PDB file of C-alpha atoms in Angstrom:
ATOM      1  CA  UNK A 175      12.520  16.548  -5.645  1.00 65.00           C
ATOM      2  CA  UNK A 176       8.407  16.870  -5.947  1.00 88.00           C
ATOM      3  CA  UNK A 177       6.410  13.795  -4.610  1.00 97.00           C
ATOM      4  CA  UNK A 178       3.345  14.247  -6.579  1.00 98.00           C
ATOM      5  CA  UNK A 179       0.721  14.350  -4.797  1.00 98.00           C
ATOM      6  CA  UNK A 180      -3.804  15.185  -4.726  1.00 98.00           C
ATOM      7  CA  UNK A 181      -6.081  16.351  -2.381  1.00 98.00           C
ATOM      8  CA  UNK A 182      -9.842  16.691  -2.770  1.00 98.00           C
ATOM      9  CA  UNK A 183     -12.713  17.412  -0.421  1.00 98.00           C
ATOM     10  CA  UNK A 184     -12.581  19.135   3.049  1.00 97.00           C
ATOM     11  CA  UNK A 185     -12.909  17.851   6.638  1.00 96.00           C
ATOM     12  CA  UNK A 186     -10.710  15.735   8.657  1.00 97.00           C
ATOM     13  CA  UNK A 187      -7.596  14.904   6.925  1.00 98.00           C
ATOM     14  CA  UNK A 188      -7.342  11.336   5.310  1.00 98.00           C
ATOM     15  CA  UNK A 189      -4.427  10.193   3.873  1.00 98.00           C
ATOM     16  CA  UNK A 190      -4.317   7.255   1.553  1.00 98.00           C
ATOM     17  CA  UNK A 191      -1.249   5.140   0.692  1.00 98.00           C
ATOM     18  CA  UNK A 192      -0.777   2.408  -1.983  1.00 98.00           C
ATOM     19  CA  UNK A 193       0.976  -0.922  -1.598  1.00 98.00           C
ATOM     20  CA  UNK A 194       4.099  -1.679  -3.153  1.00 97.00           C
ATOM     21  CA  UNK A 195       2.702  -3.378  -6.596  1.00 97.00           C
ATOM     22  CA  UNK A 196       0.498  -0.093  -7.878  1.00 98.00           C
ATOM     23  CA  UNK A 197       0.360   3.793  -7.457  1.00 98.00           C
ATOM     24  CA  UNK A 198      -1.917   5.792  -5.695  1.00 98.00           C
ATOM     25  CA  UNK A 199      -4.382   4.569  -8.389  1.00 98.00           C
ATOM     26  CA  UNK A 200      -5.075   1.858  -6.049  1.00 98.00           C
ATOM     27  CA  UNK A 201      -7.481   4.248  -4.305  1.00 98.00           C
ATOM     28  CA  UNK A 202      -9.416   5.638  -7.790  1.00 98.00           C
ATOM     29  CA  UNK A 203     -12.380   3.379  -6.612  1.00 98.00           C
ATOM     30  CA  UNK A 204     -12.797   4.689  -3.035  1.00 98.00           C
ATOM     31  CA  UNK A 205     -11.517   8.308  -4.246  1.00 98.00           C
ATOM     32  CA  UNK A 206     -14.927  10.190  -5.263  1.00 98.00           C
ATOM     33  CA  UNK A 207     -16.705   8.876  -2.013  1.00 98.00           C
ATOM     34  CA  UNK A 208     -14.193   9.358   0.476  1.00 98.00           C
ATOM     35  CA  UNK A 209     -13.816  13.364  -0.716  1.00 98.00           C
ATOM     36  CA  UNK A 210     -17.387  13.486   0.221  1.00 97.00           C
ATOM     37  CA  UNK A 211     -16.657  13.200   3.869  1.00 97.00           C
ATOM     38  CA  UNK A 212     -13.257  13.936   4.033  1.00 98.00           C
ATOM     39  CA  UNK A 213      -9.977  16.603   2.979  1.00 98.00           C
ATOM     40  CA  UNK A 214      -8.667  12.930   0.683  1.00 98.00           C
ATOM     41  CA  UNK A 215      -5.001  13.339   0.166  1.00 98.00           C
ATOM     42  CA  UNK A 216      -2.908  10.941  -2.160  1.00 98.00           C
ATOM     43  CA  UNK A 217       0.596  10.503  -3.445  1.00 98.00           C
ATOM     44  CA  UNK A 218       3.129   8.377  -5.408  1.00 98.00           C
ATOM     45  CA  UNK A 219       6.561   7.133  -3.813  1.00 98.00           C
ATOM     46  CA  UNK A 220       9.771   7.867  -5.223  1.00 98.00           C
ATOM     47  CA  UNK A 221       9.372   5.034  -8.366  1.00 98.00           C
ATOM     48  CA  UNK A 222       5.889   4.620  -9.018  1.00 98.00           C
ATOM     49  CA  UNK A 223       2.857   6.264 -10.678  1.00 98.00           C
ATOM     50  CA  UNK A 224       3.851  10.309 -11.457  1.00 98.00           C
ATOM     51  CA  UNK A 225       6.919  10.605  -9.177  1.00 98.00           C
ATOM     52  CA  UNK A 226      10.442  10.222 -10.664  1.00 97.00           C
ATOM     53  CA  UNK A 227      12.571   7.473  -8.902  1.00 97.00           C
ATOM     54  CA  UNK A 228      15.158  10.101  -8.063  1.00 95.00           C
ATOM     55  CA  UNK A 229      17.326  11.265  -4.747  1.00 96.00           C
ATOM     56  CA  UNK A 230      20.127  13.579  -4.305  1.00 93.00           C
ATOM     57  CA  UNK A 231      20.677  12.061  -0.954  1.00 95.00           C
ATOM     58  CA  UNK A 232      19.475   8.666   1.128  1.00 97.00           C
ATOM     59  CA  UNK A 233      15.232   9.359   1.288  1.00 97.00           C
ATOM     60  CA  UNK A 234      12.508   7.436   2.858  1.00 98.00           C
ATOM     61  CA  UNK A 235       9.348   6.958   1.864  1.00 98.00           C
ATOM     62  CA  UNK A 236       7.742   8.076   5.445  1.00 98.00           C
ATOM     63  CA  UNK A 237       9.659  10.817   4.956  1.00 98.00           C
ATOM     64  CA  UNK A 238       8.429  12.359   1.819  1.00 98.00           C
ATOM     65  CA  UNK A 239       4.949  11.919   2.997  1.00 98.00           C
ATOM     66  CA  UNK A 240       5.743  13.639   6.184  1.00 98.00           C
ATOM     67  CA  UNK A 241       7.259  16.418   3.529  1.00 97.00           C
ATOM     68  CA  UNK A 242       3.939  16.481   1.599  1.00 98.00           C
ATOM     69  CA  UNK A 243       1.790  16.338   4.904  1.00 98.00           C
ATOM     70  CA  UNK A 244       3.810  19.844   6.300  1.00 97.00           C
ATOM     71  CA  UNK A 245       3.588  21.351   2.948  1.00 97.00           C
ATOM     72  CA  UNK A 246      -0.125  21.346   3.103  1.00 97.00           C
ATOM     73  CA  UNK A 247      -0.197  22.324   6.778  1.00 97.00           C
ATOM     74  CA  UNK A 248      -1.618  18.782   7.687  1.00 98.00           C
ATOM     75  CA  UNK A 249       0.022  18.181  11.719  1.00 97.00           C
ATOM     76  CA  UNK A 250      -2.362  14.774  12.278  1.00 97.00           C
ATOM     77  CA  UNK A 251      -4.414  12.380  10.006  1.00 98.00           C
ATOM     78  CA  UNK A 252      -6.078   9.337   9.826  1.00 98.00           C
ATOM     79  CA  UNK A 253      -4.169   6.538   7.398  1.00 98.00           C
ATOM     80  CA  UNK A 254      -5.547   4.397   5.242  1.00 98.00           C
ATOM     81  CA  UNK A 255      -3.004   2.117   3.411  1.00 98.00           C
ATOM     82  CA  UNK A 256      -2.147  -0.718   2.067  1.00 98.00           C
ATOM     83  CA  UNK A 257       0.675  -3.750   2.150  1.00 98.00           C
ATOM     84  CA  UNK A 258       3.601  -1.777   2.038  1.00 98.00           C
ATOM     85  CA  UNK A 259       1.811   1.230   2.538  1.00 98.00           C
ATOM     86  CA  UNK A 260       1.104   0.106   5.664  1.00 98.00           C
ATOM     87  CA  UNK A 261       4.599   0.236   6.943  1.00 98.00           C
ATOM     88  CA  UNK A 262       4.595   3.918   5.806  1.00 98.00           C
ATOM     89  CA  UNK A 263       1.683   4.194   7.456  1.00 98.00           C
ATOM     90  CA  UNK A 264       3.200   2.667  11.080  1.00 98.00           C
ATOM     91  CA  UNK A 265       6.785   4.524  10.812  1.00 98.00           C
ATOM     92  CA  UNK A 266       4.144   8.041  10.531  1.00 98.00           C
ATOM     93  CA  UNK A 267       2.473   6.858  13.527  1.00 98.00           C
ATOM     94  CA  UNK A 268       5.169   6.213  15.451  1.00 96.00           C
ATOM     95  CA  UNK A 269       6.484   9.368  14.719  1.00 93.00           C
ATOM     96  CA  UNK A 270       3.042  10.951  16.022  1.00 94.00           C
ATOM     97  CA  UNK A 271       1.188  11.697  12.498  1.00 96.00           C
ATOM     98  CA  UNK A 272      -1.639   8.744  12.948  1.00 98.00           C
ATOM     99  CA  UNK A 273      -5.375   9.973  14.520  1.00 97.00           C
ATOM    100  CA  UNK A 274      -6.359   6.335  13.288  1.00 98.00           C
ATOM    101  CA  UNK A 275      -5.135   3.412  10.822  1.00 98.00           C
ATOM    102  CA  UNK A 276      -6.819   0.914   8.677  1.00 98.00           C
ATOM    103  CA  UNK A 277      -3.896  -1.554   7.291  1.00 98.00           C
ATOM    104  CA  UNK A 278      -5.179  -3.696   4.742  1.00 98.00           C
ATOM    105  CA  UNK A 279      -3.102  -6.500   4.625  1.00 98.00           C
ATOM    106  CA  UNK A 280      -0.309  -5.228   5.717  1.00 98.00           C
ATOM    107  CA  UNK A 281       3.324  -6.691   5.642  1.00 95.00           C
ATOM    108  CA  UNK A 282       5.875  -7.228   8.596  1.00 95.00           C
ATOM    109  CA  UNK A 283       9.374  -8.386   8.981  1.00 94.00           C
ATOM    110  CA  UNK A 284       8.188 -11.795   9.759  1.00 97.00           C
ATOM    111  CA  UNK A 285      10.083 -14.391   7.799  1.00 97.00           C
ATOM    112  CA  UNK A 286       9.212 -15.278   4.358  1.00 97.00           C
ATOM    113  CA  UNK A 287       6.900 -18.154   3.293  1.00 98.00           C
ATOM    114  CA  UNK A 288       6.837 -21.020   0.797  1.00 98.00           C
ATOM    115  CA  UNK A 289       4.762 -19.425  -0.938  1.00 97.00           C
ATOM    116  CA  UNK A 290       6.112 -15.955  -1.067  1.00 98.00           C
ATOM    117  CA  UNK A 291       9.453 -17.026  -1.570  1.00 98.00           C
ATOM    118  CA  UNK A 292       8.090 -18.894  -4.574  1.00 98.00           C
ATOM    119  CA  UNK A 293       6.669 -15.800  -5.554  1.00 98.00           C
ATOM    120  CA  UNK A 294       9.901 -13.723  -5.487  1.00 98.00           C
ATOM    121  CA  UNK A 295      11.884 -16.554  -7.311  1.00 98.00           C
ATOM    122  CA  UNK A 296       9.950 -16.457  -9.919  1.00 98.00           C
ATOM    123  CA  UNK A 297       9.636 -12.480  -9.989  1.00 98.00           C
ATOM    124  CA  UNK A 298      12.794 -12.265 -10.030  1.00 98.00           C
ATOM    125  CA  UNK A 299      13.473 -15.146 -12.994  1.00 98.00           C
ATOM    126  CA  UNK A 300      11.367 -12.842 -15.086  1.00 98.00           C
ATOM    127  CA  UNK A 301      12.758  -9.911 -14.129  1.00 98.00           C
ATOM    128  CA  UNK A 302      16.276 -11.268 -15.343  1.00 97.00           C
ATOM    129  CA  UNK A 303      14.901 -12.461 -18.572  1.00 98.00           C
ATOM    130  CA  UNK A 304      13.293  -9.013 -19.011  1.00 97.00           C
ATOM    131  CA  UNK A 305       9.928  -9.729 -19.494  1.00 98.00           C
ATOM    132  CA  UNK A 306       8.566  -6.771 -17.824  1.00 98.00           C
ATOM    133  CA  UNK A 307       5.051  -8.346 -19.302  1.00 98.00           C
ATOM    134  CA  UNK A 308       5.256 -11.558 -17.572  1.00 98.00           C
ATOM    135  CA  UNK A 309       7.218 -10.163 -13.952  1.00 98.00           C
ATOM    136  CA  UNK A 310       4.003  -8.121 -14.082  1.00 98.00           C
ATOM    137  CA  UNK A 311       1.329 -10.440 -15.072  1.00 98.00           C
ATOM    138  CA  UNK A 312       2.639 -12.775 -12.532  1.00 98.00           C
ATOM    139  CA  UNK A 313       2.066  -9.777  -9.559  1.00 98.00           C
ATOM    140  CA  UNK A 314      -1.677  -9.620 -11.036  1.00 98.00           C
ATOM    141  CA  UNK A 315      -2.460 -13.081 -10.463  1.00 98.00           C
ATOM    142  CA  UNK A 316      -0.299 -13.172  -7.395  1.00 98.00           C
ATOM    143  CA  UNK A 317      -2.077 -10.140  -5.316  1.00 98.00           C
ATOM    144  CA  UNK A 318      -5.931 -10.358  -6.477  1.00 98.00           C
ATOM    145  CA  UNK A 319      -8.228 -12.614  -5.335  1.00 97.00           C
ATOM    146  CA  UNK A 320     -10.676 -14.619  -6.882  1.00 97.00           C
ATOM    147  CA  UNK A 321     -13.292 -12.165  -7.192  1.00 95.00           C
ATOM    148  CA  UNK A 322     -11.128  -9.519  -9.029  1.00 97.00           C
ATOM    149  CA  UNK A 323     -12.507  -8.713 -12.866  1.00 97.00           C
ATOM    150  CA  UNK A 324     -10.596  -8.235 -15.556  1.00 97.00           C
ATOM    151  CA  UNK A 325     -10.189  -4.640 -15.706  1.00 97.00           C
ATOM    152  CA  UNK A 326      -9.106  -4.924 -12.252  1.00 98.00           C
ATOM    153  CA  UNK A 327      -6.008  -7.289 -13.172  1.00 98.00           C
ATOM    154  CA  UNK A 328      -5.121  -5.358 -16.204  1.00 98.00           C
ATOM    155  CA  UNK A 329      -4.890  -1.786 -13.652  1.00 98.00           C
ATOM    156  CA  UNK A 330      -2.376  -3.718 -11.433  1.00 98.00           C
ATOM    157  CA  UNK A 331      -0.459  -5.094 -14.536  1.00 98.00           C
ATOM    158  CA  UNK A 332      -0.238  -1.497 -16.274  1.00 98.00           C
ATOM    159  CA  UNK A 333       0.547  -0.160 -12.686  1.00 98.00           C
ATOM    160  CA  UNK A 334       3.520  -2.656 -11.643  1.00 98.00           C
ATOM    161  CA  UNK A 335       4.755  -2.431 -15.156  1.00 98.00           C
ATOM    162  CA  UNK A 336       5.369   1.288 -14.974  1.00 98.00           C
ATOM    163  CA  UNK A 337       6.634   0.784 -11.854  1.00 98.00           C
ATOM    164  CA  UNK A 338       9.347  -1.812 -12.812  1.00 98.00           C
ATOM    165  CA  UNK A 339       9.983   0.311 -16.500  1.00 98.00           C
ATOM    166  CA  UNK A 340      10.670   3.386 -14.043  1.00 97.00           C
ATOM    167  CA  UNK A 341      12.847   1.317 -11.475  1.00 97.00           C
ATOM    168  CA  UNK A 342      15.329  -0.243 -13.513  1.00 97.00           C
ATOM    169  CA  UNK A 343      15.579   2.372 -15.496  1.00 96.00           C
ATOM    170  CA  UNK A 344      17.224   4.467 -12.993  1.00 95.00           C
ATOM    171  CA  UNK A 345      20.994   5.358 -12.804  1.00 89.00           C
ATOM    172  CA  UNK A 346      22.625   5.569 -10.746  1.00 90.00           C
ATOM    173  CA  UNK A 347      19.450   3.540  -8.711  1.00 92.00           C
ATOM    174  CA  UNK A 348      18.293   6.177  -5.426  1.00 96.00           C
ATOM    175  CA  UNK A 349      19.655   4.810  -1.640  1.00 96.00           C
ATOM    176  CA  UNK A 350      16.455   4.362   0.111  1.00 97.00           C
ATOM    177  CA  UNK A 351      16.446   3.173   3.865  1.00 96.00           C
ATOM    178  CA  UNK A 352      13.536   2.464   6.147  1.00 96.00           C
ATOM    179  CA  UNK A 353      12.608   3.195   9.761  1.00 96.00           C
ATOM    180  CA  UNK A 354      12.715   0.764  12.344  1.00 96.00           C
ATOM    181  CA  UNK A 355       8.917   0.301  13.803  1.00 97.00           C
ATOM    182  CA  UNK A 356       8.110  -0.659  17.281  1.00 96.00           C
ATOM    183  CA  UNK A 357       4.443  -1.624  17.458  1.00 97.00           C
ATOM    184  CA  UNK A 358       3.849  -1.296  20.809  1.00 95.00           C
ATOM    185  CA  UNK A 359       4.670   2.179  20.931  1.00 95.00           C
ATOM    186  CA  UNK A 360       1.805   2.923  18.673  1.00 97.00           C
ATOM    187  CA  UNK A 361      -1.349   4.203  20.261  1.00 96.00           C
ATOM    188  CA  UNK A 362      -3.599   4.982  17.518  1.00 98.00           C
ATOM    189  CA  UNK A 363      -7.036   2.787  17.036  1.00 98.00           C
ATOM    190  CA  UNK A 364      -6.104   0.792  14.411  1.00 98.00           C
ATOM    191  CA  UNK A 365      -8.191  -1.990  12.046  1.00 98.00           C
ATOM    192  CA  UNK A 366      -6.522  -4.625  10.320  1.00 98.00           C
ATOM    193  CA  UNK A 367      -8.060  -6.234   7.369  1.00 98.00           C
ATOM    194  CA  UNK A 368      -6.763  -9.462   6.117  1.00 98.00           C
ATOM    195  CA  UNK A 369      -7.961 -10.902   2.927  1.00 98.00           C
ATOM    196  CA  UNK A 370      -8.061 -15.161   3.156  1.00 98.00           C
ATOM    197  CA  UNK A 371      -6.671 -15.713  -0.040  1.00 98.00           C
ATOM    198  CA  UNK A 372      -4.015 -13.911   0.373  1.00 98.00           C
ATOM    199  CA  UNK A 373      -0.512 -15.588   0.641  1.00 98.00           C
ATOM    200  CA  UNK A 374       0.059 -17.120   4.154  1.00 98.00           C
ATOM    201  CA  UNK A 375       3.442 -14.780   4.656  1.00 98.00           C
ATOM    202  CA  UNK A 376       0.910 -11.796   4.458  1.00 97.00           C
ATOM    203  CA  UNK A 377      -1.956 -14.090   6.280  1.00 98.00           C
ATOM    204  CA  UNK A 378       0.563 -14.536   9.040  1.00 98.00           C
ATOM    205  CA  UNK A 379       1.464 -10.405   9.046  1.00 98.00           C
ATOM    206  CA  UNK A 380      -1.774  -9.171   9.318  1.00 98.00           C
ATOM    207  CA  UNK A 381      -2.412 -11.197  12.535  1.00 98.00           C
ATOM    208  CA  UNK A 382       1.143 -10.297  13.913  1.00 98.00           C
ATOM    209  CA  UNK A 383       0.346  -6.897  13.939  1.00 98.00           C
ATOM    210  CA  UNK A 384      -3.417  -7.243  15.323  1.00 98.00           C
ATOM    211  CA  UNK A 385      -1.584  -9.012  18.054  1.00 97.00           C
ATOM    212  CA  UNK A 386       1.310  -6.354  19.115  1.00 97.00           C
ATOM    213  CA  UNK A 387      -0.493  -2.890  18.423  1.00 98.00           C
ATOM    214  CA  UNK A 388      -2.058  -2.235  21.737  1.00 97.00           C
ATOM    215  CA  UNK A 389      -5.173  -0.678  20.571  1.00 98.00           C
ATOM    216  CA  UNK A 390      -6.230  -3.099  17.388  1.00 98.00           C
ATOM    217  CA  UNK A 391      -9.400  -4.641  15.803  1.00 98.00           C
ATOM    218  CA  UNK A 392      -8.597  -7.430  13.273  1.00 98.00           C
ATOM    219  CA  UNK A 393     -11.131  -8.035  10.664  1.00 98.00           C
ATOM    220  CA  UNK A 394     -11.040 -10.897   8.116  1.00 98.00           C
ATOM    221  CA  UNK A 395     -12.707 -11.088   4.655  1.00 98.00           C
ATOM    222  CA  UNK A 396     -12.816 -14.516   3.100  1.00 97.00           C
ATOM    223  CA  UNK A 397     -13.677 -13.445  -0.395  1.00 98.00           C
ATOM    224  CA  UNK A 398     -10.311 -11.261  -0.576  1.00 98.00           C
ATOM    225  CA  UNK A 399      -6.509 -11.069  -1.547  1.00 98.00           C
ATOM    226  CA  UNK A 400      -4.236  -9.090  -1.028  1.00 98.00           C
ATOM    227  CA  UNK A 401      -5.718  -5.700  -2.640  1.00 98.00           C
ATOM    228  CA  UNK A 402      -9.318  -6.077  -1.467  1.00 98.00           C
ATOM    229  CA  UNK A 403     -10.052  -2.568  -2.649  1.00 97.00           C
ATOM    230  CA  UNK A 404      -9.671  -3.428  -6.006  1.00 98.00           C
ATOM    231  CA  UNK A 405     -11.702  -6.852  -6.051  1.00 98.00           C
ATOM    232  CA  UNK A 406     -15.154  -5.334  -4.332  1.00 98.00           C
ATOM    233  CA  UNK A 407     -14.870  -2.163  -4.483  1.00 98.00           C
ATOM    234  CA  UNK A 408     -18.183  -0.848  -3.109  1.00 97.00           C
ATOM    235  CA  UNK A 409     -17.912  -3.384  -0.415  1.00 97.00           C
ATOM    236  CA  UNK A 410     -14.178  -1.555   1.074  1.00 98.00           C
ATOM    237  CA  UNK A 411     -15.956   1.683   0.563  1.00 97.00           C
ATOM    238  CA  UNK A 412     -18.375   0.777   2.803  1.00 97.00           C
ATOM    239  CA  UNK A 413     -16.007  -0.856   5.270  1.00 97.00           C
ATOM    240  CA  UNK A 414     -13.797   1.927   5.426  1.00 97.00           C
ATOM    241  CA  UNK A 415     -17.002   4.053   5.493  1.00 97.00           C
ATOM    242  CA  UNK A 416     -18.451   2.861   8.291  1.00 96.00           C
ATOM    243  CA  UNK A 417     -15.080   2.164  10.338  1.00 95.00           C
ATOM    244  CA  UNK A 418     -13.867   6.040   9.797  1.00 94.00           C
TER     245      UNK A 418
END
């Protein structure tokens, strides 16, 4: 099984994961800039963007980055990631990958909101119907904030949409499990951005973990959702920029 996977640049390793919504196209904004000062290094989980959704055998998603990280000889990085890719990003730091994190708005196993549950219901309604269009549509509007343009909504729309075509497609469907995470065992410097108009489940998550990771600076943007870096682009550049 091949995870794709890119690299550009050279310098300190910096590995970039996407939420659980898009690809690893998240980061085509930030990409160019970041391979100016760093060895960038991208991939797709099992199920979205270029990577099958395929597993002989029960797979994580930390572990196929840890897979890709040994095959190109990378021991230690610094993580950027976000949502989901956040909890990649923690279960590789626990494990001892992480020189640094920057979680933007990441999730938690805090219990669901109103409003996400809403969310879900609905996702899933569409889902059932098989409007692929609409389950995806619904995401866009969900995730980006106000300030997101149109060609921003329709990336996360053809994104999710591939993501969902690829996902149900699959048969028999891969057994995927995920690592417990203890945050207090994690000792790399970590920033947490939280967007405030994001959902209040992922409102509530961000601050959870700027509260139990012993060695983190919480930062909050009140123009954003949930996938800042597609909403003001140049501004997360220069965030993540200035922070790394």
């Amino acid at each position: 099984m091949t995870i794709w996977h890119e690299e550009a640049g050279a310098g300190e390793p910096l590995v970039l994961l996407h939420s659980g919504v898009v690809d690893s196209r998240l980061w085509d904004p930030q990409w160019q800039a970041l391979a100016e000062r760093f060895r960038v290094i991208r991939v797709d989980y099992r199920g979205f963007g270029r990577t099958p959704f395929q597993a002989d055998e029960p797979y994580s998603d930390c572990g196929d980055v840890a897979a890709v990280l040994a095959e190109l000889g990378v021991a230690k990085a610094t993580f950027v990631a976000s949502s989901y890719g956040c909890r990649v990003a923690l279960q590789l730091a626990q494990s001892g990958f992480a020189e640094r994190l920057v979680l933007l708005n990441p999730d938690s196993d805090l219990p669901p909101t109103p409003d996400l549950e809403a969310f879900t219901t609905e996702e899933e309604r569409l889902i059932e119907l098989g409007d692929l269009q609409a389950a995806s549509e619904l995401n866009a509007r969900t995730w980006l904030g106000p300030h997101a343009t149109p060609d921003a909504h329709e990336r996360v729309v053809e994104m999710q949409r591939h993501a969902f075509t690829v996902q149900l497609a699959a048969d028999p469907e891969p057994s995927q499990f995920s690592p417990d995470i203890d945050l207090t065992s994690i000792q790399a410097p970590a920033l947490v951005v939280v967007g405030a108009h994001d959902l209040l489940w992922a409102r509530q998550s961000a601050r959870h973990l700027a509260e139990h990771l012993p060695h983190a600076e919480l930062v909050e943007l009140d123009w954003a959702g949930h996938l800042p870096n597609l909403e003001r682009p140049e501004e997360i550049q220069a965030l993540l920029l200035d922070y790394l």
